[in-house]
Amino acid sequence: VIGVVIGKTDVRGFPDRKNIGSERYTFSFTIRDSPTYFINVNSWGREEYIRPLSESFRVGDCVIIENPLVQTKEAEREEKFNPVTPSCYKLLLSENHSVVKRSSRYDMDTKLLSLLHLPVRDPQDYYSLGDIIANGQSLDGRILNLLAAVMSVSE
């Protein structure tokens, strides 16, 4: 699978239920290979595998994923912690079988990089900041999708 990384989580550690006293580590990222399709990728394993893997690429990099495990996602549970994707699948990276490499093919990179700035939600599924200000009371307690642009960055 070749795609541009459009989102990524930090590495987190959890107690390993199978090996008491040790930890398992995880991080996730989302890749996109077309205007319509993107998929979540999860990785679990030892810290010695997960940290270097996470540090090997960042959002905006084009990556090649070899030998991922394809799994059906559990929509309700998965989408609490990961972006909602149009696929009913997710990719799982295995320490023993999977490889993630940054792509160095310039022609592919430029095509994929244009996908980095496309919204991942339906254009009709957003609220503008003006809508929220005007209708704030009626939206109280609801989860909303926002589409906004950064106008400036300063200290």
Tab-separated table of C-alpha atoms in Angstrom:
chain	number	residue	atom	x	y	z
A	1	VAL	CA	0.000	0.000	0.000
A	2	ILE	CA	1.351	3.442	-0.923
A	3	GLY	CA	-0.170	6.599	0.527
A	4	VAL	CA	0.398	9.961	2.162
A	5	VAL	CA	0.198	10.129	5.965
A	6	ILE	CA	-2.681	12.503	6.793
A	7	GLY	CA	-2.815	11.940	10.556
A	8	LYS	CA	-0.815	10.273	13.307
A	9	THR	CA	-1.091	9.674	17.055
A	10	ASP	CA	1.632	9.726	19.686
A	11	VAL	CA	3.133	6.491	21.000
A	12	ARG	CA	1.364	5.181	24.111
A	13	GLY	CA	2.254	2.346	26.459
A	14	PHE	CA	-0.183	-0.038	28.184
A	15	PRO	CA	0.289	-2.837	30.710
A	16	ASP	CA	0.500	-6.160	28.876
A	17	ARG	CA	-2.255	-8.442	30.181
A	18	LYS	CA	-0.485	-11.575	28.939
A	19	ASN	CA	2.937	-10.713	30.409
A	20	ILE	CA	2.340	-9.184	33.823
A	21	GLY	CA	4.896	-6.476	34.615
A	22	SER	CA	5.657	-5.614	30.994
A	23	GLU	CA	4.159	-3.070	28.601
A	24	ARG	CA	2.915	-3.089	25.021
A	25	TYR	CA	3.152	0.047	22.912
A	26	THR	CA	0.943	1.375	20.168
A	27	PHE	CA	0.417	4.235	17.757
A	28	SER	CA	-1.893	4.784	14.820
A	29	PHE	CA	-1.828	6.733	11.611
A	30	THR	CA	-4.089	7.338	8.639
A	31	ILE	CA	-2.959	7.129	5.026
A	32	ARG	CA	-4.686	8.331	1.878
A	33	ASP	CA	-4.083	7.250	-1.715
A	34	SER	CA	-6.943	9.004	-3.545
A	35	PRO	CA	-9.438	11.824	-2.981
A	36	THR	CA	-12.031	9.273	-1.859
A	37	TYR	CA	-10.116	6.567	-0.016
A	38	PHE	CA	-8.103	6.571	3.201
A	39	ILE	CA	-7.565	3.950	5.887
A	40	ASN	CA	-6.374	3.725	9.498
A	41	VAL	CA	-3.228	1.793	10.330
A	42	ASN	CA	-2.605	0.449	13.854
A	43	SER	CA	0.666	-0.828	15.217
A	44	TRP	CA	1.245	-2.725	18.456
A	45	GLY	CA	4.423	-4.219	19.850
A	46	ARG	CA	7.473	-3.817	22.003
A	47	GLU	CA	8.779	-0.320	22.673
A	48	GLU	CA	11.961	-1.178	20.726
A	49	TYR	CA	9.792	-1.686	17.610
A	50	ILE	CA	7.102	0.966	18.047
A	51	ARG	CA	9.172	4.062	18.930
A	52	PRO	CA	11.618	3.834	15.986
A	53	LEU	CA	8.739	3.024	13.631
A	54	SER	CA	6.772	6.057	14.797
A	55	GLU	CA	9.845	8.297	14.487
A	56	SER	CA	10.616	7.085	10.940
A	57	PHE	CA	7.899	9.222	9.298
A	58	ARG	CA	5.566	12.134	10.003
A	59	VAL	CA	2.337	13.659	8.687
A	60	GLY	CA	2.863	14.689	5.079
A	61	ASP	CA	5.313	11.892	4.269
A	62	CYS	CA	4.509	9.373	1.555
A	63	VAL	CA	4.952	5.814	2.826
A	64	ILE	CA	4.981	2.300	1.448
A	65	ILE	CA	3.462	-0.345	3.736
A	66	GLU	CA	4.431	-3.941	3.011
A	67	ASN	CA	2.666	-7.008	4.416
A	68	PRO	CA	0.073	-5.401	6.699
A	69	LEU	CA	-2.660	-7.557	8.147
A	70	VAL	CA	-6.083	-6.483	6.835
A	71	GLN	CA	-8.789	-6.638	9.517
A	72	THR	CA	-12.453	-5.735	9.633
A	73	LYS	CA	-12.848	-2.729	11.895
A	74	GLU	CA	-15.324	-2.560	14.749
A	75	ALA	CA	-16.893	0.753	13.728
A	76	GLU	CA	-18.308	1.900	17.080
A	77	ARG	CA	-15.206	1.086	19.101
A	78	GLU	CA	-12.564	1.946	16.482
A	79	GLU	CA	-13.970	5.312	15.513
A	80	LYS	CA	-13.925	6.628	19.075
A	81	PHE	CA	-10.139	6.765	18.872
A	82	ASN	CA	-9.398	7.000	15.123
A	83	PRO	CA	-10.669	9.089	12.217
A	84	VAL	CA	-13.837	7.788	10.557
A	85	THR	CA	-12.833	6.214	7.228
A	86	PRO	CA	-14.897	5.106	4.213
A	87	SER	CA	-13.462	1.578	4.469
A	88	CYS	CA	-14.846	-1.190	6.654
A	89	TYR	CA	-11.256	-2.376	7.129
A	90	LYS	CA	-8.121	-1.291	8.972
A	91	LEU	CA	-4.493	-2.268	8.566
A	92	LEU	CA	-2.467	-3.776	11.397
A	93	LEU	CA	1.327	-3.697	11.387
A	94	SER	CA	3.156	-6.690	12.766
A	95	GLU	CA	6.663	-6.489	14.147
A	96	ASN	CA	7.615	-9.779	12.500
A	97	HIS	CA	5.996	-9.343	9.088
A	98	SER	CA	5.264	-5.699	8.207
A	99	VAL	CA	7.550	-2.966	6.894
A	100	VAL	CA	6.906	0.788	6.576
A	101	LYS	CA	9.259	2.808	4.376
A	102	ARG	CA	9.187	6.438	3.313
A	103	SER	CA	8.623	6.654	-0.416
A	104	SER	CA	11.340	8.202	-2.518
A	105	ARG	CA	9.536	8.146	-5.876
A	106	TYR	CA	9.168	11.824	-6.777
A	107	ASP	CA	6.318	11.385	-9.297
A	108	MET	CA	4.241	9.414	-6.781
A	109	ASP	CA	5.047	11.819	-3.934
A	110	THR	CA	3.809	14.899	-5.812
A	111	LYS	CA	0.549	13.159	-6.784
A	112	LEU	CA	-0.078	11.996	-3.212
A	113	LEU	CA	0.913	15.280	-1.573
A	114	SER	CA	-1.987	17.014	-3.318
A	115	LEU	CA	-4.302	14.765	-1.238
A	116	LEU	CA	-2.893	16.054	2.044
A	117	HIS	CA	-5.101	19.155	2.094
A	118	LEU	CA	-8.423	17.540	1.153
A	119	PRO	CA	-11.021	17.286	3.924
A	120	VAL	CA	-11.785	13.757	5.108
A	121	ARG	CA	-15.471	14.460	5.703
A	122	ASP	CA	-18.361	15.072	3.324
A	123	PRO	CA	-18.525	18.807	2.479
A	124	GLN	CA	-22.130	18.846	3.737
A	125	ASP	CA	-21.107	17.410	7.138
A	126	TYR	CA	-19.407	20.526	8.548
A	127	TYR	CA	-20.441	23.473	10.646
A	128	SER	CA	-18.812	26.816	10.055
A	129	LEU	CA	-17.711	28.892	13.028
A	130	GLY	CA	-20.450	31.386	12.080
A	131	ASP	CA	-23.091	28.626	12.316
A	132	ILE	CA	-21.864	27.698	15.776
A	133	ILE	CA	-21.914	31.291	17.000
A	134	ALA	CA	-25.420	31.845	15.591
A	135	ASN	CA	-26.854	28.506	16.796
A	136	GLY	CA	-24.717	27.762	19.841
A	137	GLN	CA	-27.620	27.109	22.206
A	138	SER	CA	-29.265	24.488	19.976
A	139	LEU	CA	-25.922	22.724	19.385
A	140	ASP	CA	-25.057	22.401	23.073
A	141	GLY	CA	-23.889	18.870	23.913
A	142	ARG	CA	-23.618	17.723	20.292
A	143	ILE	CA	-20.438	16.489	18.624
A	144	LEU	CA	-19.704	18.653	15.582
A	145	ASN	CA	-17.337	18.547	12.633
A	146	LEU	CA	-15.585	21.844	11.960
A	147	LEU	CA	-13.809	22.998	8.854
A	148	ALA	CA	-11.474	25.899	9.568
A	149	ALA	CA	-8.283	27.420	8.254
A	150	VAL	CA	-5.376	28.784	10.254
A	151	MET	CA	-5.022	32.475	9.446
A	152	SER	CA	-1.856	33.119	11.428
A	153	VAL	CA	0.493	31.565	13.935
A	154	SER	CA	2.346	33.584	16.548
A	155	GLU	CA	3.695	33.376	20.067
